[in-house]
């Protein structure tokens, strides 16, 4: 595989990730009362974020879509995009302790030392309430990416 082909494969994979996120979000809207809504929503946001994170290749060290600013994200969705990618890093795909804002309480009792922890509990209700905006963000991003995919495809040399 050439570097050009590897870059094309990565770009098409990014489109696939966004399409998967789109499908999951539409299924969430259909099955709103399911106990699987929260984990499915988190996974959709992880799928959305994958194109903007490193993907290691064989030829090129790593690939990722432009993220500063993101080329395929409409300007009016930049804040939402950044929130999704940040939450992916801090909450959904990792357990960032800074989000927990944990406090440890140690006390002595008649039965010995007692240690307790209080910390934030993270719910997705804020982001879940933006599901229609996230779907629109994905659709507009995909529209832009489909155009670029055609250009990348046209530039690929024919194999002999």
PDB file of C-alpha atoms in Angstrom:
ATOM      1  CA  UNK A   1       0.000   0.000   0.000  1.00  0.00           C
ATOM      2  CA  UNK A   2       1.242   3.472  -0.807  1.00  0.00           C
ATOM      3  CA  UNK A   3       1.023   6.450   1.546  1.00  0.00           C
ATOM      4  CA  UNK A   4      -1.679   7.933  -0.682  1.00  0.00           C
ATOM      5  CA  UNK A   5      -3.696   4.713  -0.431  1.00  0.00           C
ATOM      6  CA  UNK A   6      -3.202   4.552   3.350  1.00  0.00           C
ATOM      7  CA  UNK A   7      -4.426   8.129   3.703  1.00  0.00           C
ATOM      8  CA  UNK A   8      -7.466   7.279   1.595  1.00  0.00           C
ATOM      9  CA  UNK A   9      -8.218   4.197   3.715  1.00  0.00           C
ATOM     10  CA  UNK A  10      -7.978   6.325   6.862  1.00  0.00           C
ATOM     11  CA  UNK A  11     -10.287   8.984   5.451  1.00  0.00           C
ATOM     12  CA  UNK A  12     -12.899   6.416   4.408  1.00  0.00           C
ATOM     13  CA  UNK A  13     -12.612   4.843   7.875  1.00  0.00           C
ATOM     14  CA  UNK A  14     -13.341   8.250   9.400  1.00  0.00           C
ATOM     15  CA  UNK A  15     -16.483   8.498   7.290  1.00  0.00           C
ATOM     16  CA  UNK A  16     -17.454   5.038   8.496  1.00  0.00           C
ATOM     17  CA  UNK A  17     -16.969   6.083  12.151  1.00  0.00           C
ATOM     18  CA  UNK A  18     -19.221   9.102  11.701  1.00  0.00           C
ATOM     19  CA  UNK A  19     -21.844   7.005   9.937  1.00  0.00           C
ATOM     20  CA  UNK A  20     -21.772   4.504  12.813  1.00  0.00           C
ATOM     21  CA  UNK A  21     -22.267   7.341  15.319  1.00  0.00           C
ATOM     22  CA  UNK A  22     -25.167   8.645  13.197  1.00  0.00           C
ATOM     23  CA  UNK A  23     -26.852   5.209  13.123  1.00  0.00           C
ATOM     24  CA  UNK A  24     -26.473   4.749  16.894  1.00  0.00           C
ATOM     25  CA  UNK A  25     -27.913   8.200  17.615  1.00  0.00           C
ATOM     26  CA  UNK A  26     -30.934   7.532  15.396  1.00  0.00           C
ATOM     27  CA  UNK A  27     -31.499   4.201  17.156  1.00  0.00           C
ATOM     28  CA  UNK A  28     -31.326   5.966  20.526  1.00  0.00           C
ATOM     29  CA  UNK A  29     -34.074   8.329  19.393  1.00  0.00           C
ATOM     30  CA  UNK A  30     -36.240   5.321  18.470  1.00  0.00           C
ATOM     31  CA  UNK A  31     -35.552   3.445  21.742  1.00  0.00           C
ATOM     32  CA  UNK A  32     -35.537   6.322  24.195  1.00  0.00           C
ATOM     33  CA  UNK A  33     -36.674   4.252  27.193  1.00  0.00           C
ATOM     34  CA  UNK A  34     -34.071   1.500  26.860  1.00  0.00           C
ATOM     35  CA  UNK A  35     -31.536   0.896  29.624  1.00  0.00           C
ATOM     36  CA  UNK A  36     -28.933   0.797  26.844  1.00  0.00           C
ATOM     37  CA  UNK A  37     -29.446   4.440  25.867  1.00  0.00           C
ATOM     38  CA  UNK A  38     -26.631   5.765  28.083  1.00  0.00           C
ATOM     39  CA  UNK A  39     -23.904   3.289  27.011  1.00  0.00           C
ATOM     40  CA  UNK A  40     -25.027   3.521  23.376  1.00  0.00           C
ATOM     41  CA  UNK A  41     -24.871   7.316  23.529  1.00  0.00           C
ATOM     42  CA  UNK A  42     -21.379   7.206  25.030  1.00  0.00           C
ATOM     43  CA  UNK A  43     -20.251   4.813  22.307  1.00  0.00           C
ATOM     44  CA  UNK A  44     -21.734   7.064  19.609  1.00  0.00           C
ATOM     45  CA  UNK A  45     -19.662   9.976  20.949  1.00  0.00           C
ATOM     46  CA  UNK A  46     -16.558   7.778  21.002  1.00  0.00           C
ATOM     47  CA  UNK A  47     -17.235   6.783  17.370  1.00  0.00           C
ATOM     48  CA  UNK A  48     -17.699  10.458  16.507  1.00  0.00           C
ATOM     49  CA  UNK A  49     -14.344  11.325  18.111  1.00  0.00           C
ATOM     50  CA  UNK A  50     -12.238   8.564  16.531  1.00  0.00           C
ATOM     51  CA  UNK A  51     -11.438  10.499  13.331  1.00  0.00           C
ATOM     52  CA  UNK A  52      -9.973  13.337  15.412  1.00  0.00           C
ATOM     53  CA  UNK A  53      -7.657  11.048  17.389  1.00  0.00           C
ATOM     54  CA  UNK A  54      -4.495   9.264  16.290  1.00  0.00           C
ATOM     55  CA  UNK A  55      -4.829   6.219  14.078  1.00  0.00           C
ATOM     56  CA  UNK A  56      -1.487   4.500  13.563  1.00  0.00           C
ATOM     57  CA  UNK A  57      -0.520   3.381  10.071  1.00  0.00           C
ATOM     58  CA  UNK A  58       2.071   1.135   8.497  1.00  0.00           C
ATOM     59  CA  UNK A  59       3.540   3.784   6.188  1.00  0.00           C
ATOM     60  CA  UNK A  60       2.720   7.068   7.870  1.00  0.00           C
ATOM     61  CA  UNK A  61       3.311   7.174  11.627  1.00  0.00           C
ATOM     62  CA  UNK A  62      -0.248   8.263  12.369  1.00  0.00           C
ATOM     63  CA  UNK A  63      -3.306   9.755  10.771  1.00  0.00           C
ATOM     64  CA  UNK A  64      -6.096  11.960  12.112  1.00  0.00           C
ATOM     65  CA  UNK A  65      -8.469  14.527  10.717  1.00  0.00           C
ATOM     66  CA  UNK A  66      -7.552  18.157  11.145  1.00  0.00           C
ATOM     67  CA  UNK A  67      -8.831  19.314  14.513  1.00  0.00           C
ATOM     68  CA  UNK A  68      -7.502  22.820  14.989  1.00  0.00           C
ATOM     69  CA  UNK A  69      -9.802  23.974  13.478  1.00  0.00           C
ATOM     70  CA  UNK A  70     -11.571  20.871  12.205  1.00  0.00           C
ATOM     71  CA  UNK A  71     -11.883  21.132   8.427  1.00  0.00           C
ATOM     72  CA  UNK A  72     -15.219  19.347   8.059  1.00  0.00           C
ATOM     73  CA  UNK A  73     -17.040  20.759  11.097  1.00  0.00           C
ATOM     74  CA  UNK A  74     -19.350  23.709  10.409  1.00  0.00           C
ATOM     75  CA  UNK A  75     -18.270  26.836  12.302  1.00  0.00           C
ATOM     76  CA  UNK A  76     -21.534  27.077  14.229  1.00  0.00           C
ATOM     77  CA  UNK A  77     -20.877  23.567  15.648  1.00  0.00           C
ATOM     78  CA  UNK A  78     -17.253  24.113  16.734  1.00  0.00           C
ATOM     79  CA  UNK A  79     -18.122  24.387  20.450  1.00  0.00           C
ATOM     80  CA  UNK A  80     -20.259  21.243  20.330  1.00  0.00           C
ATOM     81  CA  UNK A  81     -17.515  19.383  18.446  1.00  0.00           C
ATOM     82  CA  UNK A  82     -14.882  20.416  21.025  1.00  0.00           C
ATOM     83  CA  UNK A  83     -17.166  19.387  23.898  1.00  0.00           C
ATOM     84  CA  UNK A  84     -17.733  15.940  22.375  1.00  0.00           C
ATOM     85  CA  UNK A  85     -14.016  15.323  21.767  1.00  0.00           C
ATOM     86  CA  UNK A  86     -13.062  16.663  25.227  1.00  0.00           C
ATOM     87  CA  UNK A  87     -15.724  14.547  26.944  1.00  0.00           C
ATOM     88  CA  UNK A  88     -14.489  11.519  25.023  1.00  0.00           C
ATOM     89  CA  UNK A  89     -11.023  12.055  26.474  1.00  0.00           C
ATOM     90  CA  UNK A  90     -12.106  12.878  30.016  1.00  0.00           C
ATOM     91  CA  UNK A  91     -15.253  10.834  30.566  1.00  0.00           C
ATOM     92  CA  UNK A  92     -16.292   8.312  27.910  1.00  0.00           C
ATOM     93  CA  UNK A  93     -13.073   6.599  26.814  1.00  0.00           C
ATOM     94  CA  UNK A  94     -11.001   7.436  29.901  1.00  0.00           C
ATOM     95  CA  UNK A  95     -11.571   8.117  33.580  1.00  0.00           C
ATOM     96  CA  UNK A  96     -10.032  11.526  34.083  1.00  0.00           C
ATOM     97  CA  UNK A  97      -9.741  12.207  37.812  1.00  0.00           C
ATOM     98  CA  UNK A  98     -10.000  15.965  37.280  1.00  0.00           C
ATOM     99  CA  UNK A  99     -13.637  15.491  36.262  1.00  0.00           C
ATOM    100  CA  UNK A 100     -14.394  13.519  39.429  1.00  0.00           C
ATOM    101  CA  UNK A 101     -13.290  16.383  41.696  1.00  0.00           C
ATOM    102  CA  UNK A 102     -12.900  13.707  44.388  1.00  0.00           C
ATOM    103  CA  UNK A 103     -12.325  14.340  48.069  1.00  0.00           C
ATOM    104  CA  UNK A 104     -11.085  11.737  50.549  1.00  0.00           C
ATOM    105  CA  UNK A 105     -12.382  11.781  54.103  1.00  0.00           C
ATOM    106  CA  UNK A 106     -10.564   9.822  56.785  1.00  0.00           C
ATOM    107  CA  UNK A 107     -11.910   9.509  60.301  1.00  0.00           C
ATOM    108  CA  UNK A 108     -11.331   7.433  63.355  1.00  0.00           C
ATOM    109  CA  UNK A 109     -14.229   5.414  64.747  1.00  0.00           C
ATOM    110  CA  UNK A 110     -14.656   2.932  67.590  1.00  0.00           C
ATOM    111  CA  UNK A 111     -14.155   0.230  64.966  1.00  0.00           C
ATOM    112  CA  UNK A 112     -10.991   1.685  63.455  1.00  0.00           C
ATOM    113  CA  UNK A 113     -10.187   3.965  60.587  1.00  0.00           C
ATOM    114  CA  UNK A 114     -12.979   4.810  58.145  1.00  0.00           C
ATOM    115  CA  UNK A 115     -12.144   6.124  54.679  1.00  0.00           C
ATOM    116  CA  UNK A 116     -14.759   7.622  52.395  1.00  0.00           C
ATOM    117  CA  UNK A 117     -14.675   9.257  48.990  1.00  0.00           C
ATOM    118  CA  UNK A 118     -17.074  11.800  47.590  1.00  0.00           C
ATOM    119  CA  UNK A 119     -16.915  12.630  43.911  1.00  0.00           C
ATOM    120  CA  UNK A 120     -18.959  13.932  41.028  1.00  0.00           C
ATOM    121  CA  UNK A 121     -21.264  11.546  39.263  1.00  0.00           C
ATOM    122  CA  UNK A 122     -21.295  12.262  35.547  1.00  0.00           C
ATOM    123  CA  UNK A 123     -24.588  11.948  33.709  1.00  0.00           C
ATOM    124  CA  UNK A 124     -24.989  12.457  29.985  1.00  0.00           C
ATOM    125  CA  UNK A 125     -28.268  14.317  30.221  1.00  0.00           C
ATOM    126  CA  UNK A 126     -26.758  17.602  29.037  1.00  0.00           C
ATOM    127  CA  UNK A 127     -25.220  16.067  25.926  1.00  0.00           C
ATOM    128  CA  UNK A 128     -28.119  13.662  25.366  1.00  0.00           C
ATOM    129  CA  UNK A 129     -30.379  16.704  25.227  1.00  0.00           C
ATOM    130  CA  UNK A 130     -28.315  17.878  22.242  1.00  0.00           C
ATOM    131  CA  UNK A 131     -28.821  14.672  20.245  1.00  0.00           C
ATOM    132  CA  UNK A 132     -30.530  16.463  17.329  1.00  0.00           C
ATOM    133  CA  UNK A 133     -27.702  19.002  17.096  1.00  0.00           C
ATOM    134  CA  UNK A 134     -25.118  16.191  17.223  1.00  0.00           C
ATOM    135  CA  UNK A 135     -26.921  14.359  14.419  1.00  0.00           C
ATOM    136  CA  UNK A 136     -26.982  17.562  12.353  1.00  0.00           C
ATOM    137  CA  UNK A 137     -23.274  18.145  13.081  1.00  0.00           C
ATOM    138  CA  UNK A 138     -22.493  14.646  11.830  1.00  0.00           C
ATOM    139  CA  UNK A 139     -24.644  15.041   8.720  1.00  0.00           C
ATOM    140  CA  UNK A 140     -23.043  18.353   7.768  1.00  0.00           C
ATOM    141  CA  UNK A 141     -19.552  16.971   8.440  1.00  0.00           C
ATOM    142  CA  UNK A 142     -20.285  13.917   6.307  1.00  0.00           C
ATOM    143  CA  UNK A 143     -21.569  16.072   3.432  1.00  0.00           C
ATOM    144  CA  UNK A 144     -18.204  17.858   3.385  1.00  0.00           C
ATOM    145  CA  UNK A 145     -16.246  14.622   3.778  1.00  0.00           C
ATOM    146  CA  UNK A 146     -18.069  12.846   0.937  1.00  0.00           C
ATOM    147  CA  UNK A 147     -16.917  15.616  -1.421  1.00  0.00           C
ATOM    148  CA  UNK A 148     -13.303  15.241  -0.300  1.00  0.00           C
ATOM    149  CA  UNK A 149     -13.503  11.436  -0.516  1.00  0.00           C
ATOM    150  CA  UNK A 150     -14.446  11.735  -4.208  1.00  0.00           C
ATOM    151  CA  UNK A 151     -11.443  13.996  -4.803  1.00  0.00           C
ATOM    152  CA  UNK A 152      -9.104  11.600  -2.977  1.00  0.00           C
ATOM    153  CA  UNK A 153     -10.552   8.664  -4.898  1.00  0.00           C
ATOM    154  CA  UNK A 154     -10.101  10.438  -8.235  1.00  0.00           C
ATOM    155  CA  UNK A 155      -6.452  11.128  -7.405  1.00  0.00           C
ATOM    156  CA  UNK A 156      -5.649   7.452  -6.754  1.00  0.00           C
ATOM    157  CA  UNK A 157      -3.656   5.843  -9.571  1.00  0.00           C
ATOM    158  CA  UNK A 158      -5.091   2.776 -11.246  1.00  0.00           C
ATOM    159  CA  UNK A 159      -3.341  -0.430 -10.148  1.00  0.00           C
ATOM    160  CA  UNK A 160      -1.787  -2.363 -12.992  1.00  0.00           C
TER     161      UNK A 160
END
